[in-house]
Tab-separated table of C-alpha atoms in Angstrom:
chain	number	residue	atom	x	y	z
A	20	MET	CA	-12.371	26.900	-17.246
A	21	ASP	CA	-10.999	24.296	-18.332
A	22	GLU	CA	-13.249	20.835	-18.695
A	23	PHE	CA	-12.141	17.462	-18.478
A	24	ASP	CA	-14.034	13.966	-18.305
A	25	ILE	CA	-12.294	12.741	-15.058
A	26	ALA	CA	-10.596	14.694	-12.433
A	27	ILE	CA	-8.244	12.641	-10.086
A	28	ILE	CA	-7.681	13.750	-6.531
A	29	GLY	CA	-3.722	12.269	-5.607
A	30	ALA	CA	-0.970	11.851	-7.577
A	31	GLY	CA	-0.042	8.674	-5.235
A	32	MET	CA	0.048	5.596	-6.640
A	33	ALA	CA	-3.440	4.964	-6.476
A	34	GLY	CA	-4.090	8.544	-8.586
A	35	ALA	CA	-0.938	7.653	-10.787
A	36	SER	CA	-1.969	4.349	-11.644
A	37	ILE	CA	-5.914	5.025	-12.432
A	38	ALA	CA	-4.443	8.283	-14.640
A	39	ALA	CA	-2.617	6.179	-16.520
A	40	GLU	CA	-5.265	3.312	-17.199
A	41	CYS	CA	-8.123	6.201	-18.198
A	42	GLY	CA	-5.742	8.269	-19.937
A	43	PRO	CA	-6.366	6.203	-23.460
A	44	HIS	CA	-10.044	6.821	-23.238
A	45	ALA	CA	-11.098	10.041	-21.343
A	46	ARG	CA	-9.324	13.852	-20.670
A	47	VAL	CA	-8.151	13.466	-17.057
A	48	LEU	CA	-7.093	16.130	-15.020
A	49	LEU	CA	-4.892	14.525	-11.805
A	50	VAL	CA	-4.822	17.305	-8.987
A	51	GLU	CA	-2.051	16.901	-6.114
A	52	ALA	CA	-1.876	19.028	-3.015
A	53	GLU	CA	2.160	18.748	-2.529
A	54	ASP	CA	4.826	19.981	-4.577
A	55	SER	CA	5.532	16.698	-6.349
A	56	PRO	CA	3.650	13.634	-6.961
A	57	GLY	CA	4.303	10.447	-4.357
A	58	TYR	CA	5.523	12.884	-1.503
A	59	HIS	CA	3.477	11.187	1.315
A	60	THR	CA	2.578	7.230	1.598
A	61	THR	CA	4.081	6.058	-1.956
A	62	GLY	CA	7.644	7.709	-1.162
A	63	ARG	CA	7.344	5.740	2.375
A	64	SER	CA	6.763	2.341	1.601
A	65	ALA	CA	8.492	-0.543	2.701
A	66	ALA	CA	8.582	-1.710	-0.988
A	67	PHE	CA	8.012	-5.527	-1.054
A	68	TRP	CA	5.757	-7.392	-3.223
A	69	ASP	CA	3.962	-10.541	-0.933
A	70	GLU	CA	1.550	-12.735	-1.636
A	71	ILE	CA	-0.211	-12.505	1.635
A	72	TYR	CA	0.595	-9.130	2.905
A	73	GLY	CA	-2.977	-7.441	3.333
A	74	GLY	CA	-4.896	-10.273	4.357
A	75	PRO	CA	-7.531	-12.340	2.430
A	76	ALA	CA	-9.264	-9.492	0.515
A	77	VAL	CA	-6.144	-8.359	-0.932
A	78	VAL	CA	-4.228	-11.531	-1.912
A	79	PRO	CA	-6.622	-11.902	-5.558
A	80	LEU	CA	-5.118	-8.128	-6.091
A	81	THR	CA	-1.801	-9.084	-5.240
A	82	LEU	CA	-1.809	-12.651	-7.239
A	83	ALA	CA	-3.336	-10.554	-10.455
A	84	SER	CA	-0.741	-8.079	-10.422
A	85	GLY	CA	2.355	-9.894	-10.251
A	86	ASP	CA	3.052	-10.624	-14.039
A	87	TYR	CA	2.674	-7.177	-14.980
A	88	LEU	CA	5.702	-6.071	-12.127
A	89	ALA	CA	7.620	-8.585	-13.205
A	90	GLN	CA	7.386	-8.313	-16.920
A	91	HIS	CA	8.051	-4.625	-16.564
A	92	GLY	CA	10.999	-5.156	-14.350
A	93	PHE	CA	9.760	-3.559	-11.285
A	94	LEU	CA	10.541	-7.110	-9.369
A	95	GLN	CA	13.971	-8.629	-7.657
A	96	PRO	CA	13.450	-11.659	-5.755
A	97	ARG	CA	13.923	-11.632	-1.971
A	98	GLY	CA	11.779	-14.237	-0.287
A	99	SER	CA	9.541	-14.088	2.462
A	100	LEU	CA	9.804	-15.779	6.094
A	101	VAL	CA	7.060	-15.822	8.652
A	102	ILE	CA	8.210	-16.833	12.309
A	103	GLY	CA	6.718	-18.107	15.602
A	104	ARG	CA	7.130	-19.934	18.502
A	105	ALA	CA	7.136	-23.500	19.284
A	106	GLU	CA	3.567	-22.878	20.868
A	107	ASP	CA	2.852	-21.240	17.343
A	108	ARG	CA	3.037	-24.229	15.301
A	109	ALA	CA	-0.522	-25.036	15.289
A	110	ALA	CA	-1.637	-21.310	14.294
A	111	LEU	CA	1.163	-21.255	11.388
A	112	GLU	CA	0.387	-24.422	9.986
A	113	THR	CA	-3.429	-23.342	9.797
A	114	PHE	CA	-2.094	-19.503	8.131
A	115	VAL	CA	-0.094	-21.861	5.522
A	116	ALA	CA	-3.375	-23.780	4.823
A	117	ASP	CA	-5.541	-21.039	4.465
A	118	TYR	CA	-3.259	-18.764	2.215
A	119	GLY	CA	-2.182	-21.928	0.113
A	120	ALA	CA	-5.828	-22.431	-0.566
A	121	LEU	CA	-6.380	-18.824	-2.100
A	122	GLY	CA	-3.638	-19.457	-4.377
A	123	ALA	CA	-0.160	-18.241	-2.585
A	124	THR	CA	2.890	-20.496	-2.356
A	125	VAL	CA	3.195	-21.038	1.129
A	126	ASP	CA	5.029	-23.921	2.789
A	127	MET	CA	6.169	-24.742	6.642
A	128	ILE	CA	9.860	-24.846	7.284
A	129	ASP	CA	11.868	-25.975	9.824
A	130	ARG	CA	14.169	-24.739	12.102
A	131	ALA	CA	17.620	-25.629	10.124
A	132	GLY	CA	16.117	-23.784	6.874
A	133	MET	CA	15.116	-20.987	9.017
A	134	ILE	CA	18.669	-20.536	10.412
A	135	ALA	CA	20.269	-20.901	7.244
A	136	LEU	CA	18.095	-17.749	5.961
A	137	VAL	CA	18.232	-15.719	9.227
A	138	PRO	CA	21.666	-16.333	11.040
A	139	GLY	CA	21.781	-15.217	14.223
A	140	LEU	CA	18.344	-16.146	14.771
A	141	ARG	CA	17.477	-16.569	18.650
A	142	GLU	CA	16.408	-20.511	19.843
A	143	GLN	CA	12.954	-19.606	20.871
A	144	TRP	CA	11.929	-18.948	17.071
A	145	CYS	CA	11.713	-22.556	15.658
A	146	VAL	CA	8.655	-22.635	13.303
A	147	GLY	CA	8.475	-20.756	10.047
A	148	ALA	CA	6.456	-20.282	6.854
A	149	TRP	CA	8.639	-19.461	3.378
A	150	GLN	CA	7.137	-17.896	0.533
A	151	PRO	CA	9.649	-17.819	-2.271
A	152	GLY	CA	7.672	-15.722	-4.617
A	153	CYS	CA	8.352	-12.708	-2.465
A	154	ALA	CA	10.002	-9.819	-4.078
A	155	ASP	CA	11.472	-6.344	-3.667
A	156	ILE	CA	9.262	-3.853	-5.804
A	157	ASP	CA	11.012	-0.540	-7.243
A	158	VAL	CA	8.473	1.692	-6.117
A	159	ALA	CA	10.039	4.734	-7.395
A	160	GLY	CA	10.071	3.334	-10.856
A	161	LEU	CA	6.826	2.128	-11.088
A	162	HIS	CA	5.484	5.326	-9.888
A	163	GLN	CA	7.060	7.107	-12.426
A	164	HIS	CA	6.094	4.187	-15.171
A	165	TYR	CA	2.430	5.217	-14.189
A	166	LEU	CA	3.140	9.011	-14.213
A	167	ALA	CA	5.029	8.793	-17.384
A	168	LEU	CA	2.243	6.325	-19.123
A	169	ALA	CA	-0.425	9.397	-17.934
A	170	ARG	CA	1.505	12.163	-19.568
A	171	ARG	CA	1.985	10.326	-22.545
A	172	THR	CA	-1.779	9.884	-23.164
A	173	GLY	CA	-2.655	13.875	-22.501
A	174	THR	CA	-3.384	13.565	-18.865
A	175	VAL	CA	-2.859	17.443	-17.379
A	176	PHE	CA	-1.020	17.555	-14.012
A	177	ARG	CA	-1.658	20.241	-11.967
A	178	LEU	CA	0.667	20.592	-8.579
A	179	ARG	CA	0.389	22.448	-5.385
A	180	ALA	CA	-3.242	22.398	-6.089
A	181	ARG	CA	-5.262	21.416	-2.674
A	182	ILE	CA	-8.559	21.035	-3.632
A	183	ASP	CA	-10.967	23.876	-1.313
A	184	SER	CA	-14.355	23.007	-2.892
A	185	LEU	CA	-16.276	20.346	-4.861
A	186	VAL	CA	-19.235	21.358	-6.519
A	187	HIS	CA	-21.863	19.528	-7.775
A	188	GLU	CA	-23.108	21.393	-11.193
A	189	GLY	CA	-25.366	19.556	-13.687
A	190	ALA	CA	-23.889	16.551	-14.876
A	191	GLY	CA	-20.691	17.377	-13.482
A	192	TRP	CA	-18.388	18.909	-10.806
A	193	ARG	CA	-16.487	21.910	-10.153
A	194	LEU	CA	-13.105	21.639	-8.472
A	195	ALA	CA	-11.487	24.929	-7.136
A	196	TRP	CA	-8.379	25.103	-5.348
A	197	ARG	CA	-5.930	28.399	-4.631
A	198	GLY	CA	-5.091	30.008	-8.320
A	199	GLY	CA	-7.187	27.383	-10.249
A	200	GLN	CA	-10.279	25.406	-11.183
A	201	ALA	CA	-11.501	23.065	-13.473
A	202	ARG	CA	-14.878	21.296	-14.398
A	203	ALA	CA	-15.179	17.648	-14.546
A	204	GLY	CA	-17.619	14.604	-15.742
A	205	VAL	CA	-16.422	12.494	-12.569
A	206	VAL	CA	-14.351	12.876	-9.469
A	207	VAL	CA	-11.856	9.982	-8.266
A	208	ASN	CA	-10.954	10.403	-4.670
A	209	ALA	CA	-7.291	8.790	-4.716
A	210	ALA	CA	-6.666	10.661	-1.568
A	211	GLY	CA	-5.246	8.491	0.206
A	212	ALA	CA	-5.162	9.438	3.964
A	213	TRP	CA	-7.354	12.489	3.185
A	214	ALA	CA	-10.220	10.174	1.477
A	215	ASP	CA	-12.674	11.000	4.054
A	216	GLU	CA	-11.803	14.649	4.094
A	217	VAL	CA	-12.078	14.936	0.254
A	218	ALA	CA	-15.615	12.656	0.352
A	219	ARG	CA	-16.975	15.303	2.602
A	220	LEU	CA	-16.097	18.162	0.660
A	221	ALA	CA	-18.242	16.306	-2.259
A	222	GLY	CA	-20.824	16.124	0.039
A	223	ALA	CA	-20.909	12.254	0.728
A	224	ALA	CA	-20.696	10.612	3.950
A	225	SER	CA	-17.516	9.277	5.361
A	226	LEU	CA	-16.648	5.612	5.070
A	227	GLY	CA	-14.734	5.727	8.168
A	228	ILE	CA	-11.300	5.387	6.091
A	229	ALA	CA	-8.856	6.044	8.952
A	230	PRO	CA	-4.775	6.955	8.770
A	231	LEU	CA	-2.572	4.769	10.667
A	232	ARG	CA	0.994	5.505	11.529
A	233	ARG	CA	3.663	3.090	10.754
A	234	THR	CA	7.220	3.263	11.386
A	235	ILE	CA	10.658	2.127	10.003
A	236	THR	CA	14.078	2.550	11.103
A	237	GLN	CA	17.158	1.911	9.213
A	238	LEU	CA	19.917	0.398	11.183
A	239	ARG	CA	23.524	-0.715	10.396
A	240	VAL	CA	24.242	-4.081	12.255
A	241	ASP	CA	27.057	-6.390	12.863
A	242	PRO	CA	27.373	-8.825	11.226
A	243	PRO	CA	26.394	-7.154	8.427
A	244	VAL	CA	23.153	-8.036	6.669
A	245	PRO	CA	23.498	-11.111	4.429
A	246	ALA	CA	22.479	-10.022	0.825
A	247	THR	CA	20.278	-12.996	0.695
A	248	LEU	CA	18.092	-11.942	4.101
A	249	PRO	CA	14.447	-12.584	3.300
A	250	LEU	CA	11.426	-10.079	4.574
A	251	THR	CA	11.057	-11.123	8.154
A	252	PHE	CA	7.600	-10.892	9.591
A	253	GLY	CA	6.618	-12.231	13.080
A	254	LEU	CA	3.403	-14.254	12.993
A	255	ALA	CA	1.707	-12.265	15.488
A	256	GLY	CA	2.350	-9.000	13.657
A	257	ASP	CA	4.348	-7.210	16.000
A	258	PHE	CA	7.534	-6.533	13.701
A	259	TYR	CA	9.018	-6.831	10.425
A	260	PHE	CA	12.715	-6.494	9.138
A	261	LYS	CA	14.096	-6.378	5.501
A	262	PRO	CA	17.375	-5.460	4.099
A	263	SER	CA	17.841	-2.512	2.301
A	264	GLY	CA	21.636	-2.953	0.553
A	265	ASP	CA	23.784	-3.923	3.259
A	266	ARG	CA	21.271	-1.852	6.016
A	267	LEU	CA	18.492	-3.403	7.879
A	268	GLY	CA	14.856	-1.497	7.746
A	269	VAL	CA	12.993	-2.973	11.034
A	270	SER	CA	9.056	-1.930	11.622
A	271	PRO	CA	7.058	-2.650	14.909
A	272	HIS	CA	4.246	-3.354	13.039
A	273	ASP	CA	2.647	-0.136	14.547
A	274	GLU	CA	-0.927	1.069	13.372
A	275	THR	CA	-1.383	4.082	15.495
A	276	PRO	CA	-4.820	6.271	14.815
A	277	ASP	CA	-3.378	9.209	13.728
A	278	VAL	CA	-4.494	12.246	11.817
A	279	ALA	CA	-4.209	12.906	8.028
A	280	HIS	CA	-0.829	15.312	7.873
A	281	ASP	CA	3.275	14.783	7.024
A	282	VAL	CA	3.927	12.435	9.513
A	283	ALA	CA	7.032	11.983	11.485
A	284	PRO	CA	8.209	9.041	13.607
A	285	GLU	CA	7.934	8.738	17.410
A	286	GLU	CA	11.047	7.763	19.057
A	287	ILE	CA	9.267	5.341	21.292
A	288	ASP	CA	8.111	3.314	18.156
A	289	VAL	CA	11.808	3.542	16.638
A	290	ALA	CA	12.839	2.094	20.459
A	291	LEU	CA	9.891	-0.597	20.289
A	292	ALA	CA	11.171	-1.477	16.674
A	293	ILE	CA	14.624	-2.072	17.810
A	294	ASP	CA	13.373	-3.771	21.077
A	295	ARG	CA	11.393	-6.779	19.153
A	296	LEU	CA	14.659	-7.100	16.640
A	297	GLU	CA	16.874	-7.509	19.594
A	298	GLN	CA	14.523	-10.253	21.025
A	299	VAL	CA	14.562	-12.079	17.506
A	300	VAL	CA	18.545	-11.925	16.094
A	301	ASP	CA	21.692	-11.943	18.278
A	302	TRP	CA	23.177	-8.889	16.006
A	303	ARG	CA	24.606	-6.351	17.364
A	304	ILE	CA	23.185	-2.748	16.653
A	305	ALA	CA	26.104	-0.869	15.556
A	306	ALA	CA	24.225	2.698	14.539
A	307	VAL	CA	20.717	4.282	13.923
A	308	GLU	CA	20.951	5.921	10.833
A	309	ARG	CA	17.551	7.031	9.603
A	310	ARG	CA	13.740	6.615	10.514
A	311	TRP	CA	10.733	7.723	9.050
A	312	ALA	CA	7.056	7.017	9.313
A	313	GLY	CA	3.915	6.859	6.878
A	314	LEU	CA	0.434	6.659	7.093
A	315	ARG	CA	-1.766	3.817	6.000
A	316	SER	CA	-4.964	4.182	5.021
A	317	PHE	CA	-7.915	1.522	6.462
A	318	ALA	CA	-11.312	1.312	5.743
A	319	PRO	CA	-13.096	-0.341	8.684
A	320	ASP	CA	-12.772	-3.918	7.183
A	321	ARG	CA	-9.446	-3.493	5.837
A	322	ALA	CA	-10.247	-3.891	2.333
A	323	PRO	CA	-10.004	-1.718	-0.075
A	324	VAL	CA	-12.808	0.463	-1.896
A	325	TYR	CA	-13.318	1.074	-5.688
A	326	GLY	CA	-16.502	2.250	-7.002
A	327	PHE	CA	-18.546	5.042	-7.198
A	328	ASP	CA	-20.435	6.180	-4.401
A	329	PRO	CA	-23.765	4.914	-3.651
A	330	ALA	CA	-25.449	8.259	-2.919
A	331	VAL	CA	-23.353	11.095	-4.604
A	332	PRO	CA	-23.450	10.418	-8.496
A	333	GLY	CA	-19.930	11.014	-10.049
A	334	LEU	CA	-18.017	10.430	-6.955
A	335	PHE	CA	-15.922	7.357	-7.378
A	336	TRP	CA	-13.853	6.128	-4.653
A	337	PHE	CA	-9.920	4.583	-5.042
A	338	ALA	CA	-8.741	4.642	-1.605
A	339	GLY	CA	-8.298	2.419	1.599
A	340	GLN	CA	-5.573	0.559	0.170
A	341	GLY	CA	-3.438	0.334	3.724
A	342	GLY	CA	0.099	-0.588	3.286
A	343	PHE	CA	-0.656	-2.662	0.024
A	344	GLY	CA	-1.278	-0.450	-2.666
A	345	ILE	CA	2.050	-0.329	-4.389
A	346	GLN	CA	1.916	-4.293	-4.764
A	347	THR	CA	-1.554	-4.236	-5.993
A	348	ALA	CA	-1.475	-1.231	-7.993
A	349	PRO	CA	-1.736	-2.814	-11.702
A	350	ALA	CA	-4.518	-5.039	-10.762
A	351	ALA	CA	-6.230	-2.437	-8.794
A	352	ALA	CA	-6.429	0.579	-11.475
A	353	ARG	CA	-7.414	-2.105	-14.005
A	354	LEU	CA	-10.165	-2.839	-12.036
A	355	ALA	CA	-11.272	0.532	-11.036
A	356	ALA	CA	-10.692	2.157	-14.289
A	357	GLN	CA	-13.307	-0.426	-16.103
A	358	LEU	CA	-15.262	-0.160	-13.585
A	359	LEU	CA	-15.138	3.578	-14.159
A	360	LEU	CA	-15.489	3.836	-17.963
A	361	GLY	CA	-17.939	0.673	-17.883
A	362	GLN	CA	-15.392	-1.672	-19.513
A	363	SER	CA	-15.457	-5.344	-19.167
A	364	ALA	CA	-12.911	-7.421	-17.174
A	365	ASP	CA	-10.133	-8.674	-18.884
A	366	THR	CA	-7.216	-11.232	-18.388
A	367	MET	CA	-5.671	-9.165	-15.439
A	368	THR	CA	-9.196	-8.825	-14.037
A	369	GLU	CA	-11.409	-11.662	-14.498
A	370	ARG	CA	-10.877	-13.748	-11.042
A	371	LEU	CA	-11.526	-10.282	-9.490
A	372	ASP	CA	-15.178	-9.587	-7.778
A	373	PRO	CA	-15.883	-5.849	-7.670
A	374	ALA	CA	-18.543	-6.314	-5.014
A	375	ARG	CA	-15.769	-6.913	-2.273
A	376	TYR	CA	-14.350	-3.823	-2.949
A	377	ALA	CA	-17.343	-1.538	-3.845
A	378	PRO	CA	-18.235	1.379	-1.401
A	379	ALA	CA	-21.831	0.465	-0.846
A	380	ARG	CA	-20.478	-2.099	1.474
A	381	LEU	CA	-19.523	0.756	4.168
A	382	SER	CA	-22.328	2.929	3.171
A	383	PRO	CA	-24.717	3.575	6.109
A	384	ALA	CA	-27.536	1.407	4.094
A	385	GLY	CA	-24.868	-1.535	2.814
A	386	LEU	CA	-24.133	-2.053	6.860
A	387	ALA	CA	-27.721	-2.212	7.673
A	388	LEU	CA	-27.830	-5.265	5.303
A	389	ALA	CA	-24.658	-6.550	6.296
């Protein structure tokens, strides 16, 4: 039976990135249930890097990841606009102040500036916040970058290998899947929407990481999408849209509770996305060309989960990354690898607080102390 220091379950962005970070220091196995890595959430990402997306707990990870993403050529400037109505001004001013205090670059913008960015914006949308640093991410390129780094350092890949059992033996684990098995000292749970299922296989308590469905539809609109159109959000969190070439991707920003599976869009959510877009801009919808859905998995407090399980030795969580796991991948993987391998923080992670993301905060004992 093959033996490894670390076995990582899940080869989406989470698993690929932590494999790349651990590979130079350990013998790593990367196990993926599907035919190819990144089939689920990674392959269905909305593909942006936005300093404030994900909330205050995520901002430090996003900011710490920006230089790596830019230096490796994975970002292209886009800009982000958060819009509201007249009655939203005070809330938007607070939004700008709060995220500015966290280090994000975000400023109020007037109606004239908003119209220059989003031609056809309906008149009720009159207050906005502008983030010049928002960028498109080459998600496929970043994922392949990490997979290539992992391979280069000797990581062993096993595809079509859905884990059937995790048995703790001595100082490590025996993993089994149809047609194969392996031993590893540490198991990394990077299974995304399946993270709680993997934890149960390992005899660990569920942390309440819940899969939520998010829908996107691709439209052809008239007039055509401006090349400079920013990523645009509603302050209430009920829609966003962004260009994809000369097409427009629109989401109703849905978070529908679901189960871990190969999720598909619901027609009602596609219709909701279109309805909300029509309330924002006066563009004509010429065609609905594509629609898809993905699962975004969140812990109860919506912060990611990085660290060793407080009750099960040798089980390491790298999960609960919601819709922000792409934009935070460099710093998240570096921090997690340092925690896993007992390494010190470096310039990328020195301002991050590992306790903020520790699984113990969500365990029964941790919740009792909260």
